[in-house]
Every structure is written in C-alpha cells, then in structure tokens.
C-alpha cells in the first residue's frame, strides 16, 4: 500500500491566515494530504468523561473515536473496456510499403514483425502501406495505415507475381519497401530487386530510421547502411507493432496495368503441385508434431500405432535408443535432435535436463507420466499423472470410435 | 544434358577457413546424380574451389575476376556461351555479404527461369522435375521445360564424401578474365564487429515490468503456468482430455474433418 506523498510547505501555506502582515497559522484547521484521520487525544478524553459528577471520572472501557472526516482521494473510475480508438493518418508525408507472405490470407508472426519494423521506419509522419496478394485479414491492428490488395496469382507463377508487385510498388512510390526474409518473401524481394534494378539490403536485424544493420561474413561483422528502397527483415529480430489499431484504408492504384504475359516463352512452368510433408518420414528436426516414447513404456507396438493414428512423427528418449528399442535418429535431446515442433507429446518420459533441452523450442508440451514430481510434468501444458501403458490403448480406442462415428 | 554448378569461395562459419559452402556441395551431389556436371567459378583464385573436385566434379572452369568486382557479367557471358540445360547454385553465399542476389541477377541477365530452394531434381533434358522446399518438410513439385536455374536449399541430401584421388585427378581450367569492369558506385556500408542483439522474447507484454519479461523468457508465463494437471484420472478420461487439447492446439485434425 502506498500513501500519497506529503508536501509540508503546501500544507503550511494552506493554513496561513490571510490578510495579516505577520504570518499566522491556524493550526486547528486539520492537515490534509495524508488521508488518515488525525487523532485528537483531548477530544477522546473528553468523550470518556462520565457526565454529571463534580469529580471527573472517566470510563476507560469505551473508546470514543474522534470522528474525523477522512480525506479520501477520488478514485479514478475504471471505465468500461471500450474498443481502442483507431488511429487515422490523413496525409502521410511518405509511405513505407510491406509485402507480407500472408499464408492462407492471415499474417504470420514474421509478417507482423515486418509491419512493426515498417512502423519504426515510418515514424510519426510516415504511413505504412501493406501490399497483399489476395485478401488478408487483421492488417489494421498489426499497424497498417493503408492497404492495397492485389489480385492473387493462380498457381505457382513467380514471374507474373513479381511483375504485379513491381508495378504496384512503382505506382505507390513508397520510400522504403520491406519484405520478410522467409522462403517466399526473400525470393520475392530478390526478384523485385533485379526487376526494378535496385539494390536490396537482405536479412536486416535492426531496422531504424537512422540505419539498417545486418550480419555478414558468417556473423563476424555487421554492416550498417542508411535505409534504401528495398530491404528484407530477419525473423524474430524486430518487435511487433504494439500500439492502437490503425486504419488500413483501402488504396487503389490506377497505374496497375494487367501485364498479360511478360515472358517471351509463356508456359515454362508446366505444372506445380504441393506435396505435404509425410509425418512418418520427415526428419525429426523439421517435424510439426512429435510423439515420443520413454522408459515408462514397454509396449512399443501400441506406441507405433498411436503415432500413426495421430499422424505424428515418432521420437524417443536416450534410454530407449541406447537399448536399441528405437532407432538412433529418433532420439530427442542434447545428444539427439533439438526439435522445432509445435507440439511435443511425451509418453512415459520423466524429463532429464538433456532431454528438456531438445524440447525447449516446442510451443506446446503434453506429458503422461506416473511421477507427479517429474520435470516433464512441470514443463507440460497438459500433464497427466497416469501410466502411459494404460492411456495408449484408451487413446487408440477413442480414435477408432471417432473414426467409426464419422464413417 | 548439360549441367553447370556455380561455385563460390566460402569461409567456414566457425573457423573462418576457406571451404566450399555446404549448399554448393549439395548441389554437386544433385548434379552428379543427373549426369556430367561442370563447375564454374568467378573470382581471383581457383584454389578456393579445388575442394569441389573431391566432392563429385571432374572439371571446373575459372574466370579470373579481381576481388571486389561484380562477378555477374562474367558469369552471364560464360553461361550464355555454354548454354546449359540446368544451372545449380547455393541459395546464399557463405562468408561474404550473404545476400543471395547473384542467382537472381544471372536469371534476369540470361532470361532463365529461376526456381529457388530446391531439394531434389529428377528428369531428362527436356522436362525437369524439381522439388522445392516450403519448410517443415513440405514440398512443391514443379515440372519445368527448357533451361532452368535452381538454387539449393540446406534440406537437400547431404554432400558426397570427399575423395582425395578424385580431387587429384580433377582439372581446373582458366577460361578467361573479366574485362576491367567499370567501378560501380557501391552503397556506403559501415562495418563493425558483430554484436549479438537481445533475443526477442515471444509473448512478453509490451511495456510490462521486468518480472513479467523474465516470466515470459523462462517460459513460466506461457503454457507452463496455465498448464492443467490431472492426477490419476480414468484412462478414458485422460484420452479424451489429450485429444481435446491436441485439437485445440491445432496439430490434430478434427474428427469430423478427417473423415471426409
């Protein structure tokens, strides 16, 4: 609890009797400021005196509180949570354009970081414009003042995508253009750079109005330049935009001429098909969802069935790999593979420190173990203290039942 | 089928010793499986890429280009003369600026089709099938016609083992020197020793207190504090909870969707 700080001079000035040459102070006026009632012992004593007797008698059993007016500060009334005000930028002095990946029409966290970097470059008077290929949601809260949705390219056609983005950027006349340094974003940035004939500053780790910084020569040196036209931003280097939502006003660029086919020989890409990763064979370091077995399991056949039913990648602890029960390339941990999975499901693993190092990058952990005090139970988002040997058949039964209901 | 592998003088990321970049070694393996391949290097010294002879190439062509000059015009002129069906390059250099712009500049200069981040190549001279990495093991299988320039992703198959005898037998041929290129006015680049930046803490509240940032950094603020603990539940109950949790995270498809 904190009390308001007293200001003795102001208190003294407030009790000064006005209109006299010699300063006089009215000390009967109660001090304000501390918020606590001041005790008046004389008045309390007088209140305890038994009335009607010549000899003063005091009834000490009763305590009369001197009734003081407690000065309470007006509590700032917590307003009901109103939707935050949308910031509107009418006439930006210049524009900083962002071309996000936006897989599936939603901004990835890397895209948000690029928007945060663009906001840092734009400063107070500049505006952030986002160029999306196809519709994209949630660009205003991520920090975009303007939004320019371009027509999505059907199929895999990087050349016409580049032509479209380059034409829009030329028409927009943005001062800076930022791309994410991801597989798709980095590719598009370099294509746009050679098309526009502009240098591109790749993999910037620091983005500020006074300079961009990137590592070079195997992270031995860092290079700093003044912000140029094109740059790509490294992942997890710049913070996302954290301010109030922005307007994301729709822009239309009239200069966008539909380029029918800039290539001389049109159909150079015959076909393009997406092959999703096969969880059973994907390397453990790339896997999205890993189900892992530890020394608490004896029935590895059921474990393999569970892995197949969950469409996951199998992993194992060091003990099982040392015993030859699981192949060595499935080992998770410091001496095995360090995972980058979204979810890790540990069956019968107590969580040695070396094993937890391998799991450190996983966002979600689910653990089944008999020991309530195991480190893995502490680490897990959903921890179940139960024998994994009995949970596995229950899982299989439930999955089978669900498949039967929907068949 | 004529294949050219672009080679660069790399530096080891840890020791700084001159090595062939790993992605170019992987490119040599991809090329060796398809047919006879020729290495092409533009730089002041061909000794930097001699290692490639032990990794699967038999012949390297070297264009003498002074240090600090742009190698793209010299490479483009030589590639136009060779007219290969497939050109392979690493996706980034190693030990230099590491911007990865050279393959794009070459593709623009030669009007080649560029397919980035390739992990495998198969097919013949007229139609090639390239597997492009989309991250996390997912691929895009692209069938292309005509000459193509592909950059290799680190997820491609590991390079072949170094063979000393092959490295002795391989040849390096000087095929020309770049004309004295006009000095391109370069952007002013200020170089300093690298300084590691503080890691961005995911999930930390903006403007939060130091204690909140520490919690976010150590993972106590994340799923661990919100974690649920079920002690000795019925196995069926535990299974239901696990499946519901996995579906909420999004790693497991909904039962109704997976059946369709």
XYZ file of C-alpha atoms in Angstrom:
667
model
C 0.000 0.000 0.000
C 1.298 3.390 -0.877
C 0.324 6.626 0.771
C 0.274 9.887 -1.134
C 3.390 11.879 -0.553
C 3.046 14.863 1.783
C 4.078 18.335 0.831
C 4.758 20.185 4.173
C 5.245 23.582 2.571
C 1.940 23.454 0.756
C 0.194 22.260 3.912
C 1.677 25.133 5.882
C 0.735 27.630 3.208
C -2.830 26.365 3.220
C -3.343 27.029 6.941
C -1.884 30.539 6.855
C -4.395 33.121 7.971
C -4.878 35.529 5.135
C -4.713 39.287 5.322
C -2.194 39.833 8.113
C 1.209 41.358 7.848
C 2.743 38.973 10.324
C 2.333 35.343 9.242
C -0.148 33.494 11.418
C -1.199 29.910 11.067
C -4.474 28.359 12.041
C -3.311 25.056 13.437
C -6.809 23.963 14.334
C -7.500 23.514 10.653
C -6.751 19.910 10.019
C -3.976 18.935 7.866
C -4.896 17.457 4.608
C -2.952 15.225 2.419
C -2.079 12.083 4.332
C -5.573 10.661 4.013
C -5.554 9.303 7.571
C -7.776 10.910 10.191
C -5.786 12.761 12.782
C -6.410 11.701 16.335
C -7.396 14.341 18.847
C -6.492 12.886 22.295
C -8.182 15.737 24.239
C -11.462 15.201 22.486
C -11.192 11.446 23.021
C -10.527 12.022 26.727
C -13.468 14.378 26.987
C -15.674 11.802 25.348
C -14.763 9.231 28.004
C -15.771 11.512 30.947
C -18.771 10.311 32.894
C -21.298 13.088 32.916
C -22.894 14.655 35.970
C -20.214 14.287 38.598
C -18.195 17.013 40.174
C -15.119 14.887 40.458
C -14.038 13.903 36.987
C -14.487 10.224 36.306
C -13.536 8.546 33.070
C -14.964 5.405 31.651
C -11.895 3.873 30.038
C -13.742 0.834 28.739
C -15.279 2.811 25.981
C -13.193 4.398 23.358
C -14.751 7.243 21.550
C -13.251 7.613 18.165
C -12.772 11.193 17.349
C -14.929 11.399 14.355
C -12.701 12.879 11.734
C -13.580 13.483 8.199
C -11.304 11.182 6.309
C -9.947 12.782 3.260
C -10.126 10.238 0.557
C -8.835 10.817 -2.881
C -11.331 10.459 -5.614
C -10.707 7.028 -7.081
C -10.299 7.214 -10.831
C -13.301 5.312 -12.020
C -12.260 2.441 -14.210
C -14.017 2.989 -17.443
C -15.666 0.068 -19.130
C -13.296 -1.555 -21.609
C -14.062 0.438 -24.698
C -12.727 -0.635 -28.087
C -9.434 1.198 -28.590
C -9.599 4.220 -30.811
C -8.492 3.623 -34.371
C -5.622 5.864 -35.378
C -6.224 7.696 -38.624
C -3.378 9.211 -40.601
C -4.814 11.576 -43.199
C -1.847 12.767 -45.231
C 1.279 10.728 -44.624
C 4.466 12.509 -45.638
C 5.764 9.299 -47.217
C 4.868 5.647 -47.356
C 6.714 2.551 -46.167
C 5.394 -0.455 -48.047
C 5.308 -4.007 -46.660
C 4.797 -7.102 -48.809
C 3.886 -9.940 -46.402
C 3.798 -13.672 -47.062
C 0.338 -13.955 -45.511
C -0.061 -17.709 -45.992
C -3.740 -18.540 -46.216
C -4.818 -14.887 -46.007
C -3.567 -14.427 -42.419
C -0.491 -12.549 -41.266
C 2.223 -14.752 -39.814
C 4.158 -13.572 -36.788
C 7.092 -12.778 -39.089
C 4.771 -10.565 -41.182
C 3.705 -8.739 -38.019
C 7.335 -8.155 -37.118
C 7.951 -6.674 -40.573
C 4.965 -4.369 -40.046
C 6.464 -3.360 -36.696
C 9.755 -2.592 -38.457
C 7.908 -0.556 -41.085
C 6.164 1.401 -38.350
C 9.585 2.175 -36.828
C 10.830 3.407 -40.215
C 7.698 5.494 -40.865
C 7.954 7.360 -37.577
C 5.348 9.981 -36.738
C 4.600 11.450 -40.118
C 5.058 8.481 -42.431
C 2.449 5.876 -43.207
C 2.675 2.093 -43.543
C 1.081 0.568 -46.619
C 0.612 -3.169 -46.938
C 0.502 -4.894 -50.323
C -1.253 -8.218 -50.068
C -1.707 -10.745 -52.819
C -5.311 -11.710 -52.342
C -7.436 -10.720 -49.347
C -5.801 -10.606 -45.927
C -7.355 -10.067 -42.518
C -6.150 -8.260 -39.425
C -3.794 -5.787 -41.115
C -5.089 -2.696 -39.236
C -4.324 -3.970 -35.698
C -0.903 -5.102 -36.965
C -0.031 -1.479 -37.800
C -1.009 -0.785 -41.431
C -2.321 2.681 -42.336
C -3.075 1.802 -45.935
C -3.949 -1.469 -47.578
C -3.531 -2.300 -51.233
C -4.923 -5.742 -52.067
C -3.558 -7.031 -55.349
C -5.126 -9.768 -57.345
C -3.775 -13.145 -56.289
C -1.784 -15.149 -58.804
C -3.299 -18.527 -59.516
C -0.927 -21.461 -59.321
C 2.819 -21.102 -58.987
C 3.868 -18.267 -61.253
C 6.614 -16.195 -59.635
C 7.270 -14.128 -62.775
C 3.788 -12.615 -63.047
C 3.617 -12.238 -59.264
C 6.858 -10.243 -59.404
C 5.530 -8.145 -62.289
C 2.354 -7.374 -60.359
C 4.164 -6.403 -57.151
C 6.785 -4.344 -59.007
C 4.109 -2.434 -60.936
C 2.184 -1.713 -57.732
C 5.341 -0.567 -55.943
C 6.222 1.758 -58.797
C 2.739 3.241 -58.756
C 2.724 3.571 -54.966
C 6.075 5.423 -54.950
C 6.916 4.212 -51.463
C 10.129 5.487 -49.892
C 11.026 2.096 -48.392
C 9.744 -1.399 -49.130
C 10.169 -4.202 -46.576
C 9.829 -7.954 -47.133
C 10.103 -10.807 -44.636
C 13.311 -12.839 -45.057
C 11.391 -16.100 -45.316
C 11.446 -18.671 -48.120
C 8.732 -16.945 -50.161
C 9.325 -13.366 -49.015
C 13.077 -13.481 -49.571
C 12.540 -14.938 -53.039
C 10.009 -12.271 -53.997
C 12.240 -9.486 -52.641
C 15.199 -10.526 -54.784
C 13.050 -10.958 -57.875
C 11.553 -7.490 -57.388
C 15.043 -6.065 -56.767
C 16.521 -7.345 -60.026
C 13.388 -6.325 -61.894
C 13.480 -2.776 -60.577
C 17.270 -2.635 -60.781
C 17.527 -1.559 -57.143
C 19.902 -2.971 -54.535
C 18.246 -4.952 -51.763
C 19.520 -4.971 -48.181
C 18.876 -8.514 -47.038
C 18.301 -10.036 -43.623
C 18.233 -6.784 -41.637
C 18.326 -7.428 -37.907
C 17.952 -3.815 -36.825
C 15.506 -1.523 -38.609
C 15.536 2.140 -37.632
C 15.245 5.431 -39.458
C 18.958 6.111 -38.961
C 20.182 2.800 -40.317
C 19.654 -0.852 -41.117
C 22.040 -3.459 -39.693
C 22.656 -6.971 -40.991
C 25.173 -9.673 -40.123
C 27.735 -10.563 -42.809
C 30.793 -12.754 -43.328
C 29.463 -15.540 -41.168
C 28.326 -13.208 -38.384
C 31.832 -11.853 -37.956
C 30.911 -8.306 -38.875
C 27.743 -6.303 -39.100
C 27.029 -3.892 -41.912
C 25.097 -0.688 -41.401
C 23.626 1.442 -44.188
C 21.088 4.222 -44.380
C 17.668 2.768 -45.302
C 17.428 2.281 -49.046
C 14.450 1.372 -51.123
C 14.321 -2.406 -50.675
C 15.125 -4.446 -47.582
C 14.226 -7.792 -46.055
C 13.786 -8.234 -42.307
C 15.169 -11.242 -40.424
C 12.762 -13.350 -38.355
C 12.444 -12.682 -34.616
C 14.657 -9.595 -34.783
C 12.184 -6.718 -34.596
C 9.238 -6.404 -32.204
C 5.682 -6.421 -33.490
C 3.628 -3.247 -33.543
C 2.122 -2.750 -30.090
C 0.158 0.483 -30.416
C -3.526 1.145 -31.026
C -5.056 -0.306 -34.187
C -4.631 1.656 -37.372
C -6.944 2.417 -40.170
C -5.834 0.169 -43.045
C -7.642 2.366 -45.548
C -8.114 0.690 -48.881
C -5.987 2.168 -51.647
C -6.492 1.736 -55.320
C -3.587 2.182 -57.650
C -4.668 3.152 -61.119
C -1.255 2.551 -62.639
C -1.608 -1.186 -62.228
C -1.876 -2.369 -65.779
C -2.629 -6.057 -66.129
C 0.513 -7.466 -67.632
C -0.708 -10.346 -69.752
C 2.493 -12.300 -70.145
C 5.837 -10.611 -69.734
C 7.705 -13.770 -70.642
C 8.715 -14.382 -74.175
C 8.007 -18.073 -73.995
C 4.916 -18.432 -71.834
C 4.469 -21.855 -70.283
C 7.913 -22.573 -68.881
C 6.461 -23.994 -65.681
C 4.449 -26.971 -66.872
C 2.893 -27.880 -63.542
C 3.314 -27.264 -59.849
C 1.797 -29.396 -57.107
C 2.108 -29.131 -53.354
C 3.340 -32.288 -51.657
C 2.531 -32.147 -47.939
C 5.153 -33.472 -45.549
C 4.762 -37.137 -44.654
C 4.954 -37.169 -40.844
C 6.227 -40.736 -40.768
C 9.350 -39.985 -42.788
C 10.015 -36.297 -42.228
C 13.296 -35.618 -40.358
C 12.701 -35.062 -36.659
C 14.177 -31.558 -36.730
C 11.546 -30.441 -39.262
C 8.569 -32.246 -37.730
C 5.489 -30.324 -36.662
C 4.089 -32.781 -34.119
C 6.288 -35.307 -32.313
C 5.040 -38.166 -30.135
C 7.872 -39.508 -28.031
C 8.367 -42.671 -26.001
C 10.416 -43.032 -22.846
C 11.400 -45.632 -20.330
C 7.876 -45.703 -18.909
C 6.721 -47.635 -21.988
C 7.164 -51.339 -22.576
C 4.684 -51.903 -25.393
C 6.266 -50.157 -28.372
C 3.906 -51.732 -30.905
C 0.985 -49.872 -29.369
C 3.162 -46.756 -29.303
C 3.747 -47.037 -33.067
C 0.020 -47.460 -33.617
C -0.661 -44.337 -31.546
C 1.924 -42.381 -33.579
C 0.343 -43.488 -36.845
C -3.178 -42.740 -35.611
C -2.205 -39.227 -34.507
C -0.329 -38.551 -37.811
C 2.753 -37.633 -35.816
C 6.500 -38.182 -36.089
C 7.948 -40.754 -33.659
C 10.598 -39.705 -31.181
C 12.273 -41.408 -28.250
C 14.368 -40.725 -25.186
C 18.031 -41.660 -24.893
C 17.282 -44.736 -22.750
C 15.169 -46.400 -25.442
C 17.685 -45.582 -28.193
C 20.575 -46.914 -26.124
C 18.634 -50.116 -25.509
C 18.096 -50.493 -29.258
C 14.314 -50.348 -28.907
C 14.018 -47.271 -31.122
C 16.310 -46.159 -33.974
C 19.023 -43.688 -33.053
C 17.760 -40.997 -35.428
C 14.577 -40.683 -33.359
C 16.443 -39.588 -30.232
C 15.296 -36.249 -28.817
C 17.607 -34.177 -26.655
C 21.040 -32.693 -26.350
C 22.841 -35.640 -27.960
C 19.997 -36.360 -30.393
C 17.810 -33.898 -32.250
C 16.799 -30.480 -30.979
C 13.182 -30.082 -32.016
C 11.407 -27.137 -33.594
C 7.992 -28.736 -33.323
C 4.737 -27.007 -32.491
C 3.619 -29.778 -30.150
C 5.511 -32.441 -28.224
C 3.638 -35.373 -26.687
C 5.787 -37.239 -24.156
C 4.667 -40.721 -23.122
C 6.466 -42.148 -20.106
C 9.274 -39.573 -20.122
C 10.295 -38.011 -16.829
C 12.334 -35.243 -18.468
C 16.072 -35.322 -17.881
C 17.680 -31.880 -18.366
C 19.373 -33.097 -21.565
C 16.007 -34.242 -22.899
C 14.303 -30.967 -21.973
C 16.981 -29.088 -23.945
C 15.734 -30.822 -27.053
C 12.160 -29.812 -26.257
C 12.965 -26.203 -25.317
C 11.791 -24.843 -28.677
C 8.421 -26.599 -28.613
C 5.448 -24.371 -28.036
C 3.100 -26.933 -26.506
C 4.012 -29.976 -24.436
C 1.672 -32.771 -23.354
C 3.036 -35.302 -20.877
C 1.799 -38.603 -19.483
C 3.894 -39.983 -16.641
C 3.360 -41.805 -13.367
C 5.580 -39.486 -11.341
C 3.808 -36.345 -10.160
C 7.133 -34.615 -9.469
C 8.793 -35.326 -12.817
C 10.335 -32.359 -14.649
C 8.323 -33.169 -17.782
C 5.051 -32.892 -15.816
C 6.162 -29.454 -14.663
C 7.044 -28.387 -18.207
C 3.836 -29.641 -19.798
C 0.809 -27.575 -20.721
C -1.384 -30.629 -20.174
C 0.109 -33.030 -17.634
C -1.499 -36.350 -16.831
C -0.225 -38.407 -13.901
C -1.156 -41.863 -15.098
C 0.552 -44.930 -16.510
C 1.197 -44.334 -20.212
C 0.713 -48.062 -20.806
C -3.000 -47.765 -19.995
C -3.515 -44.356 -21.607
C -2.222 -45.500 -25.024
C -4.893 -48.200 -25.596
C -7.551 -45.756 -24.376
C -6.317 -43.208 -26.936
C -6.439 -45.800 -29.710
C -9.950 -46.904 -28.698
C -11.187 -43.308 -28.648
C -9.666 -42.501 -32.065
C -11.165 -45.683 -33.519
C -14.542 -44.862 -32.044
C -14.454 -41.348 -33.526
C -13.453 -42.713 -36.919
C -16.328 -45.210 -36.705
C -18.847 -42.489 -35.833
C -17.825 -40.352 -38.785
C -17.535 -43.158 -41.284
C 22.147 -32.930 -70.568
C 24.476 -30.084 -69.728
C 24.700 -29.091 -66.072
C 26.683 -26.238 -64.575
C 27.238 -25.820 -60.844
C 28.132 -22.314 -59.719
C 30.900 -22.378 -57.120
C 31.898 -19.649 -54.720
C 34.806 -19.096 -52.388
C 33.239 -19.566 -48.988
C 34.515 -19.286 -45.471
C 33.756 -21.690 -42.671
C 31.168 -20.119 -40.362
C 33.104 -21.050 -37.209
C 36.797 -21.171 -38.088
C 36.838 -18.726 -40.982
C 38.971 -21.123 -43.028
C 38.287 -21.226 -46.793
C 35.790 -24.005 -47.593
C 33.290 -24.817 -50.291
C 29.844 -23.755 -48.990
C 27.774 -26.754 -47.940
C 24.858 -25.894 -50.208
C 27.162 -25.929 -53.243
C 28.470 -29.334 -52.184
C 24.856 -30.480 -52.009
C 24.275 -29.007 -55.474
C 27.208 -31.087 -56.778
C 25.554 -34.219 -55.405
C 22.252 -33.361 -57.124
C 24.103 -32.660 -60.394
C 26.214 -35.829 -60.175
C 23.057 -37.946 -59.983
C 21.724 -36.357 -63.195
C 24.807 -36.539 -65.388
C 28.136 -34.938 -66.105
C 28.464 -31.526 -64.487
C 30.931 -28.686 -64.869
C 31.815 -26.261 -62.118
C 32.030 -22.538 -62.821
C 33.810 -20.105 -60.558
C 34.444 -16.401 -60.987
C 36.973 -14.998 -58.592
C 40.592 -14.060 -58.105
C 41.810 -17.562 -57.212
C 40.575 -21.013 -58.247
C 42.299 -22.749 -55.339
C 39.337 -21.675 -53.208
C 37.060 -24.144 -55.012
C 39.505 -27.040 -55.529
C 37.629 -28.908 -52.781
C 34.683 -29.285 -55.198
C 36.769 -31.696 -57.316
C 36.847 -34.131 -54.404
C 33.115 -33.831 -53.849
C 31.982 -35.084 -57.271
C 33.055 -32.663 -60.023
C 35.710 -33.583 -62.561
C 36.210 -30.240 -64.262
C 35.996 -26.637 -63.106
C 36.108 -23.571 -65.327
C 37.589 -20.498 -63.736
C 37.059 -16.902 -64.805
C 39.587 -14.525 -63.301
C 37.707 -11.648 -61.723
C 39.504 -9.259 -59.436
C 38.472 -9.146 -55.809
C 35.590 -6.799 -55.109
C 34.270 -6.741 -58.666
C 30.783 -7.911 -59.596
C 31.066 -11.478 -60.964
C 27.620 -11.442 -62.606
C 28.576 -10.052 -66.080
C 31.467 -12.512 -66.441
C 29.334 -15.465 -65.293
C 26.455 -14.427 -67.545
C 28.706 -14.190 -70.599
C 30.251 -17.612 -69.942
C 26.861 -19.252 -69.218
C 25.419 -17.788 -72.425
C 28.304 -19.414 -74.332
C 27.886 -22.770 -72.583
C 24.044 -22.839 -72.930
C 23.414 -25.387 -70.141
C 20.095 -27.131 -69.500
C 20.406 -26.793 -65.744
C 22.354 -24.341 -63.600
C 22.629 -25.082 -59.876
C 23.749 -22.633 -57.211
C 23.606 -22.315 -53.441
C 20.782 -20.254 -52.062
C 23.152 -17.943 -50.156
C 26.864 -17.355 -50.201
C 28.910 -18.058 -47.142
C 31.485 -15.708 -45.726
C 30.702 -12.710 -47.929
C 27.717 -10.368 -47.872
C 25.447 -13.473 -47.955
C 22.705 -11.629 -49.780
C 21.876 -14.419 -52.257
C 21.288 -11.980 -55.108
C 23.726 -13.447 -57.686
C 21.420 -16.255 -58.982
C 18.589 -13.742 -59.409
C 20.810 -11.290 -61.267
C 22.030 -14.124 -63.514
C 18.491 -15.314 -64.223
C 17.493 -11.770 -65.143
C 20.554 -11.298 -67.357
C 20.103 -14.600 -69.201
C 16.281 -14.642 -69.098
C 16.393 -18.007 -67.350
C 13.604 -19.479 -65.282
C 14.638 -19.458 -61.619
C 13.311 -21.997 -59.123
C 14.558 -21.263 -55.580
C 15.182 -23.598 -52.623
C 15.326 -26.894 -54.457
C 15.998 -30.122 -52.534
C 15.860 -32.678 -55.364
C 15.938 -32.703 -59.169
C 14.927 -35.516 -61.500
C 14.021 -35.943 -65.145
C 15.661 -35.532 -68.507
C 16.920 -32.707 -70.711
C 13.536 -31.527 -71.987
C 11.382 -31.755 -68.851
C 12.839 -31.472 -65.374
C 11.005 -32.084 -62.109
C 12.249 -30.001 -59.201
C 11.199 -30.463 -55.575
C 11.085 -27.095 -53.915
C 11.196 -26.831 -50.135
C 8.318 -24.989 -48.493
C 9.694 -25.501 -44.989
C 8.852 -28.158 -42.399
C 9.362 -30.959 -44.900
C 6.566 -29.841 -47.230
C 7.485 -29.675 -50.914
C 6.259 -28.129 -54.122
C 6.884 -30.379 -57.115
C 7.488 -28.155 -60.119
C 7.781 -29.543 -63.630
C 9.622 -27.166 -65.958
C 10.573 -27.087 -69.605
C 13.666 -25.556 -71.055
C 16.777 -24.268 -69.307
C 16.376 -23.548 -65.629
C 18.458 -22.050 -62.837
C 17.835 -23.598 -59.419
C 19.175 -22.650 -56.013
C 19.720 -25.408 -53.476
C 18.151 -25.458 -50.002
C 20.044 -26.846 -46.969
C 17.400 -29.585 -46.567
C 18.724 -31.290 -49.724
C 20.613 -34.569 -49.396
C 23.934 -34.339 -47.588
C 27.018 -33.799 -49.773
C 29.070 -36.715 -51.065
C 32.129 -37.740 -49.085
C 35.387 -36.046 -50.068
C 37.611 -38.278 -52.212
C 41.288 -37.378 -52.331
C 42.077 -39.313 -55.519
C 39.265 -37.648 -57.429
C 40.425 -34.288 -56.173
C 43.920 -35.045 -57.572
C 42.587 -36.152 -60.961
C 40.167 -33.254 -61.455
C 41.166 -30.293 -63.604
C 40.738 -26.560 -63.263
C 40.849 -24.572 -66.490
C 41.212 -20.826 -66.780
C 38.702 -19.839 -69.433
C 39.169 -16.107 -69.431
C 39.393 -12.972 -67.454
C 36.715 -10.416 -66.920
C 37.115 -7.179 -68.752
C 38.115 -4.380 -66.449
C 34.675 -3.608 -65.159
C 33.683 -0.062 -64.500
C 33.650 0.718 -60.838
C 30.072 0.510 -59.702
C 29.322 3.145 -57.067
C 28.535 0.979 -54.073
C 26.257 1.970 -51.241
C 28.160 3.288 -48.261
C 28.477 0.317 -45.948
C 29.836 0.788 -42.476
C 31.301 -2.395 -41.000
C 31.777 -3.177 -37.337
C 32.402 -6.331 -35.353
C 29.169 -8.240 -34.986
C 27.225 -7.573 -31.817
C 24.543 -10.002 -30.767
C 21.218 -8.325 -30.201
C 18.970 -9.219 -27.304
C 16.658 -12.021 -28.279
C 13.086 -11.072 -28.881
C 11.001 -12.632 -26.105
C 7.824 -14.086 -27.509
C 4.670 -13.381 -25.558
C 6.217 -10.687 -23.378
C 3.766 -7.842 -22.803
C 4.860 -4.575 -24.345
C 5.806 -2.156 -21.612
C 5.481 -4.844 -18.968
C 7.629 -4.955 -15.882
C 10.969 -6.733 -15.688
C 9.357 -9.530 -13.678
C 6.797 -10.131 -16.435
C 9.520 -10.197 -19.094
C 11.519 -12.671 -17.010
C 8.460 -14.873 -16.678
C 7.903 -14.783 -20.419
C 11.600 -15.572 -21.069
C 11.765 -18.550 -18.714
C 8.529 -19.986 -20.041
C 6.702 -19.585 -16.743
C 4.339 -17.107 -18.291
C 3.498 -19.366 -21.184
C 1.755 -22.680 -21.267
C 3.507 -23.931 -18.147
C 1.675 -21.662 -15.715
C -1.620 -22.140 -17.445
C -0.944 -25.853 -17.553
C -3.517 -28.330 -16.388
C -2.588 -31.220 -14.142
C -4.759 -34.311 -13.924
C -3.719 -36.707 -11.162
C -4.670 -40.349 -11.611
C -7.602 -39.815 -13.988
C -9.535 -42.611 -15.594
C -7.594 -43.646 -18.757
C -10.622 -42.942 -20.959
C -10.986 -39.506 -19.394
C -7.264 -38.853 -19.921
C -7.520 -39.848 -23.588
C -10.465 -37.511 -24.123
C -8.578 -34.647 -22.485
C -5.465 -35.292 -24.584
C -7.365 -35.365 -27.879
C -9.333 -32.226 -26.996
C -6.097 -30.438 -26.093
C -4.332 -31.524 -29.303
C -7.291 -30.331 -31.384
C -7.329 -27.015 -29.561
C -3.637 -26.508 -30.393
C -4.379 -27.412 -33.974
C -1.913 -30.244 -34.568
C -4.642 -32.855 -34.845
C -7.407 -32.553 -37.408
C -10.984 -32.553 -36.152
C -12.619 -35.946 -36.182
C -15.406 -34.787 -38.476
C -12.970 -33.203 -40.943
C -10.519 -36.082 -41.052
C -13.277 -38.499 -42.029
C -14.206 -36.507 -45.093
